[in-house]
């Protein structure tokens, strides 16, 4: 539990971050001792009744869009824009389905692909590290295990510090066509596991292991692999260790669904801001995104430390963040760590838009909130023993719950646009499900071959309902576009 007093010898951002890191679920916030803590009252969870939020005027095509403006802390004069319930259940499920079926696969880079290649002297250095760390299991000498449990490739891209980051073999600037046999084998294994995960109930598969090694049994092993997936770069690929972009032909272009989502969100925001908007969002070209996964099975270690976005040369254009699945506490800081951050409760289906000076603010995710019934012991998935009360269901599932969101009926952002996407209008092609050659996959994306048939698309998504439900209840996914 959290200490009653604030940590000492830390800057204000780090103080607030440390307090929220020890919060595991929403229920604990409504009980002693946390309920009476001053910092708990700082949580911005109901924008429609919070004085720190200003509802933008809506008109025309935006009359149903309830977007709130929030002043950033400190003296930055920056503003963030919060759009609760922007995405309905259908859009959320479609994004998760497309991510697992298409976007998380090579040649898109992730913490699981390409795998780290051995470097001269690395084997000896690794052996020395094992001897120095007596608390670690000496049998854990497999590169993939290192990737899933704290090895270099398990770090989130945002965790890299420009002053200390060193190039790693897992993020070297190698084109898919030049992938090593090890990388080609890893691509095949990753594709097969993701495909298998989508067509079976992960919990049933895990229950059927009867104590055997889950990694060696279909569904359970596939679910375990999904829990190891922490980030995927989409569109323009980026080497986070050397902080350089790769060539444009290294991977497919940004999926049309994400490009349309970000563009439409900025268009509606700009319409509501009118003359008050000093940034032209209409001309923004969205060409890259990162998808982050925060898994309940890795809670509380799976989080995003406070940082500033200083990678891009253009740190003014809008950044659109989409939240799916479990809720999180997002810290909206100031231009320095001396500004006390505002904790925002981001629920499933919420959009957060940062533009202009807001792109330079400190921010992070100190905790992902997991229902007590689903806080995993060991690594065994469980079912909810009973349905969540309506209030908690609204917290944990957000607009994934059909019906009202925050007491208001909010039409889905992409309600009409999603129909056009599914019918193949402007749909980006997807690679073959048998990615034996990453270069061939990239060519298929670029050449526009393999456009999905809408009937096949709907049938495939329907057959993946259990897997999507499993992920929605056990992970937070976020797209930063």
Short mmCIF file of C-alpha atoms in Angstrom, two decimals:
data_model
loop_
_atom_site.label_atom_id
_atom_site.label_comp_id
_atom_site.label_asym_id
_atom_site.label_seq_id
_atom_site.Cartn_x
_atom_site.Cartn_y
_atom_site.Cartn_z
CA UNK A 1 0.00 0.00 0.00
CA UNK A 2 1.01 3.62 -0.38
CA UNK A 3 2.70 5.47 2.40
CA UNK A 4 0.67 8.23 4.00
CA UNK A 5 3.44 10.76 3.59
CA UNK A 6 5.06 11.91 0.40
CA UNK A 7 8.46 10.54 -0.56
CA UNK A 8 11.40 12.80 0.18
CA UNK A 9 14.43 13.91 -1.84
CA UNK A 10 12.53 13.72 -5.11
CA UNK A 11 11.30 16.28 -7.59
CA UNK A 12 7.52 16.85 -7.66
CA UNK A 13 6.98 14.68 -10.73
CA UNK A 14 8.87 11.76 -9.20
CA UNK A 15 6.99 12.15 -5.91
CA UNK A 16 3.60 11.82 -7.57
CA UNK A 17 4.86 9.02 -9.81
CA UNK A 18 6.07 7.02 -6.78
CA UNK A 19 2.71 7.40 -5.03
CA UNK A 20 0.69 6.14 -7.98
CA UNK A 21 3.06 3.29 -8.75
CA UNK A 22 1.91 1.48 -5.61
CA UNK A 23 -1.80 1.62 -6.58
CA UNK A 24 -2.90 -1.67 -8.09
CA UNK A 25 -6.65 -1.30 -8.60
CA UNK A 26 -9.42 1.29 -8.51
CA UNK A 27 -11.19 -0.31 -5.55
CA UNK A 28 -8.31 0.53 -3.21
CA UNK A 29 -8.75 4.24 -3.99
CA UNK A 30 -12.20 4.20 -2.38
CA UNK A 31 -11.03 2.56 0.84
CA UNK A 32 -8.85 3.53 3.76
CA UNK A 33 -6.07 4.52 3.89
CA UNK A 34 -5.88 5.79 0.28
CA UNK A 35 -9.32 7.37 0.18
CA UNK A 36 -8.28 10.13 2.58
CA UNK A 37 -4.95 10.90 0.97
CA UNK A 38 -4.74 14.38 -0.62
CA UNK A 39 -3.05 13.05 -3.75
CA UNK A 40 -5.91 10.61 -4.35
CA UNK A 41 -8.27 13.61 -4.71
CA UNK A 42 -6.05 14.91 -7.52
CA UNK A 43 -7.12 12.10 -9.86
CA UNK A 44 -9.04 13.53 -12.80
CA UNK A 45 -11.57 10.76 -13.46
CA UNK A 46 -14.82 12.53 -14.39
CA UNK A 47 -14.03 15.38 -16.82
CA UNK A 48 -17.67 16.46 -17.09
CA UNK A 49 -17.70 17.46 -13.40
CA UNK A 50 -14.04 18.38 -12.85
CA UNK A 51 -13.31 22.12 -12.68
CA UNK A 52 -9.92 21.57 -14.31
CA UNK A 53 -11.68 20.58 -17.55
CA UNK A 54 -13.39 22.90 -20.03
CA UNK A 55 -15.85 21.40 -22.48
CA UNK A 56 -15.21 22.75 -25.97
CA UNK A 57 -18.15 24.09 -27.91
CA UNK A 58 -19.40 21.72 -30.58
CA UNK A 59 -21.31 22.36 -33.77
CA UNK A 60 -22.08 20.80 -37.12
CA UNK A 61 -20.46 17.40 -37.60
CA UNK A 62 -18.85 17.73 -34.17
CA UNK A 63 -22.02 18.34 -32.18
CA UNK A 64 -21.74 14.97 -30.43
CA UNK A 65 -18.00 15.15 -29.79
CA UNK A 66 -17.39 16.00 -26.13
CA UNK A 67 -13.76 17.10 -26.04
CA UNK A 68 -12.30 18.64 -22.90
CA UNK A 69 -9.43 21.11 -22.65
CA UNK A 70 -7.00 20.78 -19.73
CA UNK A 71 -4.32 23.28 -18.75
CA UNK A 72 -0.97 21.63 -18.16
CA UNK A 73 0.65 22.27 -14.75
CA UNK A 74 3.47 24.75 -14.31
CA UNK A 75 4.16 27.78 -16.45
CA UNK A 76 4.24 26.10 -19.86
CA UNK A 77 0.82 27.50 -20.91
CA UNK A 78 0.34 24.22 -22.79
CA UNK A 79 -3.00 22.45 -23.09
CA UNK A 80 -4.03 18.86 -23.54
CA UNK A 81 -7.29 17.62 -25.02
CA UNK A 82 -9.22 14.67 -23.60
CA UNK A 83 -11.94 12.88 -25.56
CA UNK A 84 -13.58 10.16 -23.40
CA UNK A 85 -15.52 7.46 -25.23
CA UNK A 86 -14.32 8.53 -28.67
CA UNK A 87 -14.10 4.90 -29.80
CA UNK A 88 -16.96 2.46 -29.34
CA UNK A 89 -16.71 -1.25 -28.66
CA UNK A 90 -16.66 -2.24 -32.32
CA UNK A 91 -13.79 0.08 -33.20
CA UNK A 92 -11.78 -1.00 -30.17
CA UNK A 93 -12.16 -4.68 -30.96
CA UNK A 94 -11.27 -4.11 -34.61
CA UNK A 95 -8.05 -2.30 -33.68
CA UNK A 96 -7.01 -5.14 -31.36
CA UNK A 97 -7.87 -7.75 -33.98
CA UNK A 98 -5.89 -6.00 -36.71
CA UNK A 99 -2.94 -5.50 -34.38
CA UNK A 100 -2.63 -9.17 -33.50
CA UNK A 101 -3.50 -10.54 -36.92
CA UNK A 102 -1.48 -8.13 -39.05
CA UNK A 103 0.38 -5.26 -37.47
CA UNK A 104 2.35 -7.01 -34.70
CA UNK A 105 4.00 -9.28 -37.26
CA UNK A 106 7.30 -8.83 -39.11
CA UNK A 107 8.53 -6.82 -40.86
CA UNK A 108 7.17 -4.38 -38.26
CA UNK A 109 9.70 -4.16 -35.45
CA UNK A 110 8.81 -5.09 -31.88
CA UNK A 111 10.51 -6.18 -28.68
CA UNK A 112 10.11 -9.75 -30.01
CA UNK A 113 11.41 -9.18 -33.55
CA UNK A 114 14.08 -9.06 -34.82
CA UNK A 115 15.72 -11.15 -32.09
CA UNK A 116 19.07 -10.08 -30.66
CA UNK A 117 22.01 -11.34 -32.67
CA UNK A 118 25.11 -12.51 -30.74
CA UNK A 119 27.97 -10.00 -30.79
CA UNK A 120 31.69 -10.69 -30.35
CA UNK A 121 32.40 -11.30 -26.68
CA UNK A 122 28.71 -11.10 -25.76
CA UNK A 123 28.50 -14.71 -24.67
CA UNK A 124 31.40 -14.30 -22.23
CA UNK A 125 29.98 -11.03 -20.90
CA UNK A 126 26.61 -12.65 -20.39
CA UNK A 127 28.15 -15.49 -18.42
CA UNK A 128 29.93 -12.97 -16.20
CA UNK A 129 26.70 -11.11 -15.52
CA UNK A 130 25.04 -14.35 -14.45
CA UNK A 131 27.85 -15.06 -12.01
CA UNK A 132 27.63 -11.54 -10.61
CA UNK A 133 23.88 -11.73 -10.09
CA UNK A 134 23.55 -14.72 -7.80
CA UNK A 135 19.88 -14.09 -7.23
CA UNK A 136 19.09 -14.89 -10.85
CA UNK A 137 18.47 -18.36 -12.14
CA UNK A 138 21.68 -19.51 -13.84
CA UNK A 139 19.71 -21.69 -16.19
CA UNK A 140 18.08 -18.62 -17.73
CA UNK A 141 20.56 -18.32 -20.61
CA UNK A 142 18.09 -18.17 -23.46
CA UNK A 143 17.93 -14.95 -25.46
CA UNK A 144 14.15 -15.06 -25.73
CA UNK A 145 13.81 -15.41 -21.95
CA UNK A 146 15.97 -12.35 -21.58
CA UNK A 147 13.65 -10.51 -23.93
CA UNK A 148 10.56 -11.31 -21.90
CA UNK A 149 11.89 -10.83 -18.38
CA UNK A 150 13.95 -7.68 -18.40
CA UNK A 151 16.53 -8.18 -21.15
CA UNK A 152 17.50 -5.33 -23.44
CA UNK A 153 14.75 -5.97 -25.95
CA UNK A 154 12.04 -5.89 -23.30
CA UNK A 155 12.59 -2.20 -22.62
CA UNK A 156 10.05 0.20 -24.00
CA UNK A 157 11.38 2.57 -26.67
CA UNK A 158 10.48 5.53 -24.46
CA UNK A 159 12.74 4.16 -21.73
CA UNK A 160 15.88 4.84 -23.77
CA UNK A 161 17.91 7.83 -22.62
CA UNK A 162 19.74 9.64 -25.39
CA UNK A 163 22.71 10.17 -23.12
CA UNK A 164 23.13 6.55 -22.11
CA UNK A 165 21.56 4.48 -24.86
CA UNK A 166 23.88 2.21 -26.77
CA UNK A 167 23.10 0.35 -29.97
CA UNK A 168 21.81 -3.17 -29.38
CA UNK A 169 21.77 -6.01 -31.86
CA UNK A 170 17.99 -6.30 -31.50
CA UNK A 171 17.47 -2.87 -33.03
CA UNK A 172 20.24 -2.72 -35.60
CA UNK A 173 19.35 -1.08 -38.90
CA UNK A 174 18.92 -4.23 -40.95
CA UNK A 175 16.36 -4.33 -43.75
CA UNK A 176 13.87 -7.22 -43.74
CA UNK A 177 15.35 -8.53 -46.99
CA UNK A 178 18.68 -8.93 -45.19
CA UNK A 179 17.23 -10.74 -42.16
CA UNK A 180 19.40 -13.49 -40.76
CA UNK A 181 18.25 -17.12 -40.57
CA UNK A 182 17.65 -16.56 -36.85
CA UNK A 183 15.41 -13.57 -37.59
CA UNK A 184 13.52 -15.47 -40.30
CA UNK A 185 12.91 -18.36 -37.91
CA UNK A 186 11.77 -15.97 -35.18
CA UNK A 187 9.38 -14.28 -37.63
CA UNK A 188 7.80 -17.60 -38.54
CA UNK A 189 7.37 -18.57 -34.88
CA UNK A 190 5.87 -15.20 -33.97
CA UNK A 191 3.37 -15.29 -36.83
CA UNK A 192 2.28 -18.84 -36.01
CA UNK A 193 1.80 -18.02 -32.31
CA UNK A 194 -0.24 -14.89 -32.98
CA UNK A 195 -2.45 -16.71 -35.48
CA UNK A 196 -3.01 -19.59 -33.06
CA UNK A 197 -3.83 -17.21 -30.20
CA UNK A 198 -6.61 -15.59 -32.21
CA UNK A 199 -8.52 -18.79 -32.95
CA UNK A 200 -8.85 -20.33 -29.49
CA UNK A 201 -9.91 -19.41 -25.98
CA UNK A 202 -6.62 -18.65 -24.15
CA UNK A 203 -8.11 -19.53 -20.75
CA UNK A 204 -9.46 -22.91 -21.85
CA UNK A 205 -6.13 -23.73 -23.44
CA UNK A 206 -4.32 -22.79 -20.24
CA UNK A 207 -6.71 -24.81 -18.07
CA UNK A 208 -5.96 -27.85 -20.22
CA UNK A 209 -2.24 -27.76 -19.50
CA UNK A 210 -2.76 -29.55 -16.14
CA UNK A 211 0.51 -28.27 -14.77
CA UNK A 212 2.58 -28.98 -17.87
CA UNK A 213 4.90 -26.44 -19.45
CA UNK A 214 2.59 -23.77 -20.86
CA UNK A 215 5.19 -22.64 -23.38
CA UNK A 216 4.99 -26.03 -25.11
CA UNK A 217 1.20 -26.28 -25.32
CA UNK A 218 -0.64 -24.45 -28.10
CA UNK A 219 -3.08 -21.97 -26.58
CA UNK A 220 -1.29 -21.44 -23.28
CA UNK A 221 2.05 -20.93 -24.97
CA UNK A 222 0.48 -18.51 -27.45
CA UNK A 223 -1.09 -16.51 -24.61
CA UNK A 224 2.28 -16.43 -22.86
CA UNK A 225 3.88 -15.06 -26.01
CA UNK A 226 1.24 -12.33 -26.30
CA UNK A 227 2.02 -11.37 -22.69
CA UNK A 228 5.65 -10.92 -23.73
CA UNK A 229 4.70 -8.48 -26.50
CA UNK A 230 5.41 -5.01 -25.12
CA UNK A 231 5.68 -2.70 -28.12
CA UNK A 232 5.36 -2.65 -31.91
CA UNK A 233 6.49 0.15 -34.25
CA UNK A 234 4.07 0.83 -37.11
CA UNK A 235 4.69 2.82 -40.26
CA UNK A 236 8.05 4.57 -40.41
CA UNK A 237 10.37 2.26 -38.47
CA UNK A 238 12.66 3.67 -35.82
CA UNK A 239 15.82 2.39 -34.16
CA UNK A 240 15.32 3.42 -30.55
CA UNK A 241 18.87 2.67 -29.45
CA UNK A 242 20.59 4.81 -32.10
CA UNK A 243 17.64 7.23 -32.36
CA UNK A 244 17.51 7.11 -36.14
CA UNK A 245 14.78 6.29 -38.65
CA UNK A 246 15.19 3.30 -40.93
CA UNK A 247 14.62 3.36 -44.66
CA UNK A 248 11.01 3.74 -45.80
CA UNK A 249 10.99 0.29 -47.39
CA UNK A 250 11.87 -1.41 -44.10
CA UNK A 251 8.19 -2.04 -43.31
CA UNK A 252 4.64 -1.27 -44.49
CA UNK A 253 3.28 2.24 -44.31
CA UNK A 254 1.16 3.28 -41.33
CA UNK A 255 -2.14 1.34 -41.40
CA UNK A 256 -4.95 3.31 -42.96
CA UNK A 257 -7.17 2.76 -39.91
CA UNK A 258 -4.71 4.56 -37.64
CA UNK A 259 -4.00 7.32 -40.11
CA UNK A 260 -7.71 7.97 -40.56
CA UNK A 261 -8.37 7.84 -36.82
CA UNK A 262 -5.68 10.41 -35.98
CA UNK A 263 -6.59 12.71 -38.88
CA UNK A 264 -10.30 12.66 -38.07
CA UNK A 265 -9.67 13.32 -34.38
CA UNK A 266 -7.49 16.34 -35.16
CA UNK A 267 -9.97 17.60 -37.73
CA UNK A 268 -12.80 17.57 -35.21
CA UNK A 269 -10.64 19.12 -32.51
CA UNK A 270 -9.59 21.93 -34.83
CA UNK A 271 -13.21 22.61 -35.76
CA UNK A 272 -14.15 22.94 -32.10
CA UNK A 273 -11.17 25.17 -31.26
CA UNK A 274 -11.88 27.51 -34.16
CA UNK A 275 -9.91 30.75 -34.03
CA UNK A 276 -8.40 29.78 -30.67
CA UNK A 277 -6.26 27.12 -32.30
CA UNK A 278 -2.77 28.36 -33.13
CA UNK A 279 -1.63 25.07 -34.69
CA UNK A 280 -2.74 23.95 -38.14
CA UNK A 281 -3.69 20.31 -37.58
CA UNK A 282 -5.36 19.83 -40.95
CA UNK A 283 -2.07 19.49 -42.81
CA UNK A 284 -0.53 16.97 -40.42
CA UNK A 285 0.68 13.81 -42.14
CA UNK A 286 0.61 10.82 -39.83
CA UNK A 287 3.20 8.28 -40.94
CA UNK A 288 4.33 6.50 -37.77
CA UNK A 289 2.95 5.08 -34.55
CA UNK A 290 3.93 2.88 -31.65
CA UNK A 291 1.63 0.39 -29.99
CA UNK A 292 2.44 -0.29 -26.32
CA UNK A 293 1.14 -3.26 -24.32
CA UNK A 294 0.83 -3.16 -20.53
CA UNK A 295 -0.02 -6.65 -19.26
CA UNK A 296 -1.73 -7.51 -15.98
CA UNK A 297 0.57 -10.53 -15.73
CA UNK A 298 3.53 -8.16 -15.57
CA UNK A 299 1.93 -5.72 -13.16
CA UNK A 300 3.31 -3.79 -11.32
CA UNK A 301 6.57 -3.69 -13.29
CA UNK A 302 4.92 -3.02 -16.65
CA UNK A 303 4.64 0.76 -16.78
CA UNK A 304 6.05 3.78 -18.57
CA UNK A 305 8.43 6.07 -16.69
CA UNK A 306 8.12 9.83 -16.89
CA UNK A 307 9.80 11.29 -19.95
CA UNK A 308 9.60 13.95 -22.65
CA UNK A 309 9.21 13.23 -26.36
CA UNK A 310 12.48 14.56 -27.72
CA UNK A 311 13.05 12.07 -30.53
CA UNK A 312 11.25 13.70 -33.43
CA UNK A 313 12.54 16.77 -35.22
CA UNK A 314 8.92 17.94 -35.50
CA UNK A 315 7.80 17.99 -31.87
CA UNK A 316 4.93 20.40 -32.52
CA UNK A 317 2.50 18.44 -34.69
CA UNK A 318 -0.28 16.70 -32.80
CA UNK A 319 0.25 13.37 -31.07
CA UNK A 320 -2.91 11.28 -30.75
CA UNK A 321 -2.94 8.57 -28.07
CA UNK A 322 -5.61 5.87 -28.12
CA UNK A 323 -6.32 3.82 -24.97
CA UNK A 324 -7.78 0.30 -25.16
CA UNK A 325 -8.47 -2.34 -22.52
CA UNK A 326 -7.60 -1.81 -18.86
CA UNK A 327 -7.61 1.75 -17.49
CA UNK A 328 -4.43 3.51 -16.47
CA UNK A 329 -3.30 6.55 -14.55
CA UNK A 330 -1.58 8.90 -16.99
CA UNK A 331 0.55 11.68 -15.51
CA UNK A 332 0.34 14.96 -17.41
CA UNK A 333 3.34 16.98 -16.29
CA UNK A 334 4.84 20.32 -17.11
CA UNK A 335 7.85 21.50 -19.10
CA UNK A 336 10.12 20.43 -16.22
CA UNK A 337 9.94 17.81 -13.50
CA UNK A 338 9.44 20.61 -10.98
CA UNK A 339 5.78 20.94 -12.00
CA UNK A 340 3.46 18.64 -10.05
CA UNK A 341 1.73 16.45 -12.67
CA UNK A 342 -2.02 15.96 -13.03
CA UNK A 343 -3.07 12.28 -12.83
CA UNK A 344 -5.64 11.44 -15.52
CA UNK A 345 -7.74 8.29 -15.52
CA UNK A 346 -7.67 7.02 -19.12
CA UNK A 347 -10.34 4.42 -19.83
CA UNK A 348 -10.81 2.19 -22.83
CA UNK A 349 -11.91 4.14 -25.90
CA UNK A 350 -10.43 7.47 -24.75
CA UNK A 351 -8.31 9.73 -26.95
CA UNK A 352 -5.70 12.14 -25.59
CA UNK A 353 -4.31 14.76 -27.97
CA UNK A 354 -1.13 16.74 -27.37
CA UNK A 355 0.01 19.43 -29.79
CA UNK A 356 2.30 22.45 -29.88
CA UNK A 357 3.91 23.18 -26.52
CA UNK A 358 2.12 20.19 -25.00
CA UNK A 359 4.42 17.90 -27.00
CA UNK A 360 7.28 18.99 -24.72
CA UNK A 361 5.55 18.08 -21.46
CA UNK A 362 6.72 15.33 -19.14
CA UNK A 363 4.31 12.42 -19.06
CA UNK A 364 4.15 8.74 -18.19
CA UNK A 365 2.05 5.80 -16.99
CA UNK A 366 2.92 4.88 -13.38
CA UNK A 367 0.23 2.23 -13.06
CA UNK A 368 -2.32 0.17 -14.96
CA UNK A 369 -5.38 -0.64 -12.85
CA UNK A 370 -6.33 -4.33 -12.69
CA UNK A 371 -9.49 -5.72 -10.98
CA UNK A 372 -8.51 -7.64 -7.81
CA UNK A 373 -10.12 -10.79 -9.22
CA UNK A 374 -7.75 -10.65 -12.19
CA UNK A 375 -4.57 -9.76 -10.37
CA UNK A 376 -2.61 -12.81 -11.35
CA UNK A 377 -0.74 -15.03 -8.98
CA UNK A 378 2.04 -16.84 -10.74
CA UNK A 379 1.26 -16.55 -14.45
CA UNK A 380 -2.10 -18.34 -14.56
CA UNK A 381 -4.96 -16.50 -16.31
CA UNK A 382 -8.29 -16.56 -14.52
CA UNK A 383 -11.89 -15.79 -15.32
CA UNK A 384 -13.87 -13.18 -13.46
CA UNK A 385 -15.80 -15.02 -10.74
CA UNK A 386 -18.65 -12.53 -11.00
CA UNK A 387 -19.62 -9.56 -13.12
CA UNK A 388 -18.21 -6.20 -12.13
CA UNK A 389 -20.68 -3.69 -10.64
CA UNK A 390 -21.79 -1.09 -13.21
CA UNK A 391 -19.61 1.67 -11.75
CA UNK A 392 -16.48 -0.49 -11.77
CA UNK A 393 -17.35 -1.88 -15.20
CA UNK A 394 -17.39 1.70 -16.51
CA UNK A 395 -13.95 2.24 -14.96
CA UNK A 396 -12.30 -0.98 -16.11
CA UNK A 397 -13.89 -1.30 -19.53
CA UNK A 398 -14.78 2.29 -20.40
CA UNK A 399 -16.69 2.53 -23.66
CA UNK A 400 -16.09 -1.16 -24.30
CA UNK A 401 -19.30 -1.56 -22.31
CA UNK A 402 -22.32 -1.03 -24.62
CA UNK A 403 -24.53 1.87 -23.61
CA UNK A 404 -23.77 5.13 -21.89
CA UNK A 405 -20.26 6.43 -21.33
CA UNK A 406 -19.84 8.83 -18.44
CA UNK A 407 -23.61 9.33 -18.37
CA UNK A 408 -23.71 10.51 -21.99
CA UNK A 409 -24.40 8.80 -25.27
CA UNK A 410 -21.25 9.38 -27.34
CA UNK A 411 -21.34 8.27 -31.00
CA UNK A 412 -18.21 6.45 -32.08
CA UNK A 413 -15.54 8.52 -33.76
CA UNK A 414 -15.14 6.11 -36.66
CA UNK A 415 -18.69 4.78 -36.85
CA UNK A 416 -19.04 5.56 -40.56
CA UNK A 417 -15.38 5.60 -41.53
CA UNK A 418 -14.81 2.10 -40.16
CA UNK A 419 -17.42 0.74 -42.55
CA UNK A 420 -15.49 2.11 -45.52
CA UNK A 421 -12.24 0.68 -44.20
CA UNK A 422 -13.74 -2.78 -43.76
CA UNK A 423 -15.18 -2.70 -47.26
CA UNK A 424 -11.72 -2.21 -48.69
CA UNK A 425 -11.79 1.51 -49.47
CA UNK A 426 -8.22 2.59 -48.88
CA UNK A 427 -7.42 -0.49 -46.84
CA UNK A 428 -3.72 -1.16 -46.58
CA UNK A 429 -2.83 -4.64 -47.72
CA UNK A 430 -1.71 -7.23 -45.21
CA UNK A 431 1.12 -9.65 -45.52
CA UNK A 432 0.66 -13.36 -45.96
CA UNK A 433 -0.04 -15.15 -42.70
CA UNK A 434 2.89 -17.41 -43.50
CA UNK A 435 5.75 -14.93 -43.22
CA UNK A 436 8.60 -17.17 -44.24
CA UNK A 437 10.42 -14.26 -45.79
CA UNK A 438 10.18 -10.81 -44.23
CA UNK A 439 11.21 -9.14 -47.47
CA UNK A 440 8.33 -10.74 -49.36
CA UNK A 441 5.96 -9.54 -46.65
CA UNK A 442 7.15 -5.97 -47.03
CA UNK A 443 6.69 -6.13 -50.80
CA UNK A 444 3.13 -7.38 -50.41
CA UNK A 445 2.31 -4.46 -48.14
CA UNK A 446 3.86 -1.92 -50.49
CA UNK A 447 2.43 -3.31 -53.70
CA UNK A 448 -1.13 -3.39 -52.36
CA UNK A 449 -1.69 -7.11 -52.85
CA UNK A 450 -3.87 -9.09 -50.49
CA UNK A 451 -6.67 -6.60 -49.74
CA UNK A 452 -9.12 -8.26 -47.36
CA UNK A 453 -12.59 -9.30 -48.34
CA UNK A 454 -15.09 -7.72 -45.94
CA UNK A 455 -16.97 -10.99 -45.33
CA UNK A 456 -13.76 -12.86 -44.54
CA UNK A 457 -12.73 -9.98 -42.30
CA UNK A 458 -15.93 -10.08 -40.25
CA UNK A 459 -15.84 -13.86 -39.97
CA UNK A 460 -12.21 -13.85 -38.82
CA UNK A 461 -12.86 -11.17 -36.22
CA UNK A 462 -15.91 -13.06 -34.94
CA UNK A 463 -13.90 -16.26 -34.50
CA UNK A 464 -11.34 -14.29 -32.48
CA UNK A 465 -13.89 -12.93 -29.98
CA UNK A 466 -12.59 -14.97 -27.02
CA UNK A 467 -9.00 -13.92 -27.61
CA UNK A 468 -9.97 -10.26 -27.94
CA UNK A 469 -12.04 -10.44 -24.75
CA UNK A 470 -9.10 -12.04 -22.96
CA UNK A 471 -6.76 -9.23 -23.98
CA UNK A 472 -9.25 -6.44 -23.24
CA UNK A 473 -9.62 -7.73 -19.68
CA UNK A 474 -5.93 -8.41 -19.03
CA UNK A 475 -3.97 -5.67 -20.74
CA UNK A 476 -3.89 -2.04 -21.69
CA UNK A 477 -3.00 -1.24 -25.27
CA UNK A 478 -2.16 2.25 -26.39
CA UNK A 479 -1.47 3.66 -29.83
CA UNK A 480 0.61 6.83 -30.00
CA UNK A 481 0.14 8.16 -33.51
#
